[in-house]
Amino acid sequence: MPTDLLGREYETFPAPEPLKQHGPARVIAMCNQKGGVGKTTSSINIAGALSQYGRRVLIVDFDPQGAASVGLGINANLVDNTIYTALFNPRMDVHEVIQHTEFENLDIIPANIDLSAAEVQLVTEVGREQILASVLRPIKDEYDVIIVDCQPSLGLLTVNALTAADGVIIPVAAEFFALRGVALLMQSIEKVQSRINPGLQVYGVLVTMYMKTLHCEEVLQRIYEAFQDKVFHTVISRSIKLPDSTVAAAPITIFAPGHKTSKEYREVARELVARGVIA
């Protein structure tokens, strides 16, 4: 039987059949307070792979930098409503905020720099940790998965994402410094579990930016020692095609479907379905 890079035996996960009906959505927070570990890239490309497997996917861009919006061809500075307006206008129909991308089964709620003000404004709001959950509640039956692309911090926006989520995927770059912050993130997840969202799970740790070097192999082993079977079988290789696909404003699974990194993201999507995380 074939093995993964950690020596674990596993067969390639089968391609899932398209769904005949959709919803209710599983909400996944893509979360790590360290920047530059592949959160947005993984959000876009896992979403792209799942949409090609017939799942209806919504990305919530929850980062004021708005990288997920740009990465799917949406200029959030030119749209009337973003996730920021949805958070602070309880009467707004969330359907007004959703942007349909040019890719089948893939929608996004965009974000722009306005969202940076939300951290301060949320402090005085009633039920401030649960505002994103209330925004997403009316549309959960319309999608199979909602991926919240979090900003690189552990502030109130991230707490909102963890409160709204059923589970967390933690992207970790295969480098030593990326490892150091994960313990802090786990503490935050445990606090949200104990105080606000007891059903919150860690769906998996996704190793990104992997190269065949001794350093990357050592980091991969350290990640496995910390998280055991939570580590996805597939690791995401460092690749120039990923920035190319970002410039082209398309998931790599659509931009370069035969590329090695496309196959890796499709394998992660299949593993999520095979494990029952997503229908």
Coordinates of N, CA, C and O in Angstrom, one line a residue, residues 182-246:
V182 N 1.4 28.1 16.7 CA 0.3 27.2 16.6 C -0.2 26.9 18.1 O -1.4 26.7 18.3
A183 N 0.7 26.8 19.0 CA 0.3 26.6 20.4 C -0.7 27.7 20.9 O -1.7 27.4 21.6
L184 N -0.4 28.9 20.6 CA -1.3 30.0 20.9 C -2.6 29.9 20.3 O -3.7 30.1 20.9
L185 N -2.6 29.5 19.0 CA -3.9 29.3 18.3 C -4.7 28.2 19.0 O -5.9 28.3 19.2
M186 N -4.1 27.1 19.4 CA -4.8 26.0 20.0 C -5.4 26.5 21.4 O -6.5 26.0 21.7
Q187 N -4.7 27.3 22.1 CA -5.3 27.9 23.3 C -6.5 28.7 23.0 O -7.5 28.6 23.8
S188 N -6.5 29.5 22.0 CA -7.7 30.3 21.6 C -8.8 29.4 21.2 O -10.0 29.6 21.6
I189 N -8.5 28.3 20.4 CA -9.6 27.3 20.0 C -10.2 26.7 21.3 O -11.4 26.6 21.4
E190 N -9.3 26.3 22.2 CA -9.8 25.7 23.5 C -10.7 26.6 24.3 O -11.7 26.2 24.9
K191 N -10.3 27.9 24.3 CA -11.2 28.9 25.1 C -12.5 29.0 24.4 O -13.6 29.1 25.1
V192 N -12.6 29.1 23.1 CA -13.8 29.2 22.4 C -14.7 28.0 22.6 O -15.9 28.0 22.8
Q193 N -14.0 26.8 22.5 CA -14.7 25.5 22.8 C -15.4 25.5 24.2 O -16.5 25.1 24.3
S194 N -14.6 25.9 25.2 CA -15.1 25.8 26.6 C -16.2 26.9 26.9 O -17.0 26.7 27.7
R195 N -16.1 28.1 26.2 CA -16.9 29.2 26.7 C -18.1 29.5 25.7 O -19.1 30.0 26.2
I196 N -17.9 29.3 24.4 CA -18.9 29.8 23.4 C -19.4 28.7 22.5 O -20.6 28.6 22.3
N197 N -18.5 27.8 22.0 CA -18.8 26.9 20.9 C -18.3 25.5 21.2 O -17.3 25.1 20.7
P198 N -19.0 24.8 22.1 CA -18.5 23.5 22.5 C -18.4 22.5 21.4 O -17.6 21.5 21.5
G199 N -19.1 22.7 20.3 CA -19.0 21.7 19.2 C -17.8 21.9 18.2 O -17.7 21.2 17.3
L200 N -17.0 23.0 18.5 CA -15.9 23.3 17.6 C -14.9 22.2 17.6 O -14.5 21.7 18.6
Q201 N -14.5 21.8 16.4 CA -13.5 20.7 16.2 C -12.3 21.2 15.4 O -12.4 22.2 14.6
V202 N -11.2 20.6 15.6 CA -10.0 20.8 14.7 C -10.1 19.7 13.6 O -9.9 18.5 13.8
Y203 N -10.5 20.1 12.4 CA -10.7 19.2 11.3 C -9.3 18.7 10.8 O -9.3 17.6 10.2
G204 N -8.3 19.5 10.8 CA -7.0 19.0 10.3 C -6.0 20.1 10.3 O -6.3 21.3 10.3
V205 N -4.7 19.7 10.2 CA -3.6 20.6 10.1 C -3.0 20.3 8.7 O -2.7 19.2 8.3
L206 N -3.0 21.4 7.9 CA -2.6 21.3 6.5 C -1.1 21.9 6.3 O -0.9 23.0 6.5
V207 N -0.2 21.0 6.0 CA 1.2 21.5 5.8 C 1.3 22.1 4.4 O 1.0 21.4 3.4
T208 N 1.8 23.3 4.4 CA 1.9 24.0 3.1 C 3.4 24.4 2.9 O 4.3 24.3 3.7
M209 N 3.7 24.8 1.6 CA 5.0 25.3 1.2 C 6.1 24.3 1.5 O 7.2 24.6 1.9
Y210 N 5.8 23.1 1.2 CA 6.8 22.0 1.5 C 7.8 21.8 0.3 O 7.4 21.9 -0.8
M211 N 9.0 21.6 0.7 CA 10.1 21.3 -0.3 C 10.8 20.1 0.3 O 10.8 19.9 1.5
K212 N 11.5 19.4 -0.6 CA 12.2 18.2 -0.2 C 13.6 18.6 0.4 O 14.6 18.5 -0.2
T213 N 13.5 19.2 1.6 CA 14.8 19.6 2.3 C 14.7 18.9 3.7 O 13.7 18.6 4.2
L214 N 15.9 18.8 4.3 CA 16.0 18.3 5.6 C 15.2 19.1 6.6 O 14.5 18.6 7.5
H215 N 15.2 20.4 6.5 CA 14.5 21.3 7.4 C 13.0 21.0 7.3 O 12.3 20.9 8.3
C216 N 12.5 21.0 6.1 CA 11.0 20.7 5.9 C 10.6 19.4 6.5 O 9.6 19.2 7.1
E217 N 11.5 18.4 6.3 CA 11.2 17.0 6.8 C 11.1 17.0 8.3 O 10.3 16.4 8.9
E218 N 12.1 17.8 8.9 CA 12.1 17.9 10.4 C 10.8 18.6 10.9 O 10.2 18.2 11.9
V219 N 10.5 19.7 10.3 CA 9.3 20.4 10.7 C 8.0 19.5 10.5 O 7.2 19.5 11.4
L220 N 7.9 18.8 9.4 CA 6.8 17.9 9.2 C 6.7 16.9 10.3 O 5.6 16.6 10.8
Q221 N 7.8 16.3 10.7 CA 7.8 15.4 11.8 C 7.4 16.0 13.1 O 6.6 15.4 13.9
R222 N 7.8 17.3 13.4 CA 7.4 18.0 14.6 C 5.9 18.2 14.6 O 5.2 18.1 15.6
I223 N 5.4 18.6 13.4 CA 4.0 18.9 13.3 C 3.2 17.6 13.6 O 2.2 17.6 14.3
Y224 N 3.7 16.5 13.1 CA 3.0 15.2 13.3 C 3.1 14.8 14.8 O 2.1 14.3 15.3
E225 N 4.2 15.0 15.4 CA 4.3 14.7 16.9 C 3.3 15.5 17.7 O 2.7 15.0 18.7
A226 N 3.0 16.7 17.3 CA 2.1 17.6 18.0 C 0.6 17.2 17.7 O -0.3 17.3 18.6
F227 N 0.3 16.8 16.4 CA -1.1 16.7 16.0 C -1.5 15.3 15.6 O -2.7 15.1 15.3
Q228 N -0.5 14.4 15.4 CA -0.8 13.0 15.1 C -1.7 12.9 13.8 O -1.5 13.5 12.8
D229 N -2.8 12.2 14.0 CA -3.7 11.9 12.8 C -4.5 13.1 12.3 O -5.3 13.0 11.4
K230 N -4.4 14.3 13.0 CA -5.1 15.5 12.5 C -4.3 16.0 11.3 O -4.9 16.9 10.6
V231 N -3.1 15.6 11.1 CA -2.3 16.1 9.9 C -2.8 15.4 8.7 O -2.9 14.2 8.6
F232 N -3.2 16.2 7.7 CA -3.7 15.7 6.4 C -2.6 14.8 5.8 O -1.4 15.1 5.9
H233 N -3.1 13.8 5.1 CA -2.2 12.9 4.4 C -1.4 13.6 3.3 O -0.2 13.4 3.1
T234 N -2.1 14.6 2.7 CA -1.4 15.3 1.6 C -0.8 16.6 2.1 O -1.4 17.3 2.9
V235 N 0.4 16.9 1.7 CA 1.1 18.2 2.0 C 1.1 19.0 0.7 O 1.1 18.4 -0.4
I236 N 1.1 20.3 0.8 CA 1.0 21.2 -0.3 C 2.5 21.7 -0.6 O 3.1 22.3 0.2
S237 N 2.9 21.4 -1.8 CA 4.3 21.8 -2.2 C 4.4 23.3 -2.5 O 3.4 23.9 -2.9
R238 N 5.6 23.8 -2.3 CA 5.8 25.2 -2.7 C 5.9 25.2 -4.2 O 6.6 24.3 -4.9
S239 N 5.2 26.1 -4.9 CA 5.1 26.1 -6.3 C 4.9 27.5 -6.9 O 4.2 28.3 -6.3
I240 N 5.6 27.8 -8.0 CA 5.4 29.1 -8.7 C 4.1 29.2 -9.3 O 3.6 30.3 -9.6
K241 N 3.4 28.1 -9.6 CA 2.1 28.1 -10.2 C 1.0 28.7 -9.3 O 0.0 29.2 -9.8
L242 N 1.2 28.6 -8.0 CA 0.2 29.2 -7.1 C 0.2 30.7 -7.2 O -1.0 31.3 -7.4
P243 N 1.3 31.5 -7.2 CA 1.2 32.9 -7.5 C 0.6 33.2 -8.9 O -0.1 34.2 -9.1
D244 N 1.0 32.4 -9.8 CA 0.5 32.5 -11.2 C -1.0 32.5 -11.2 O -1.7 33.2 -11.9
S245 N -1.6 31.5 -10.5 CA -3.1 31.3 -10.5 C -3.7 32.5 -9.8 O -4.8 32.9 -10.1
T246 N -3.0 33.1 -8.8 CA -3.6 34.2 -8.1 C -3.7 35.4 -9.0 O -4.7 36.1 -9.0

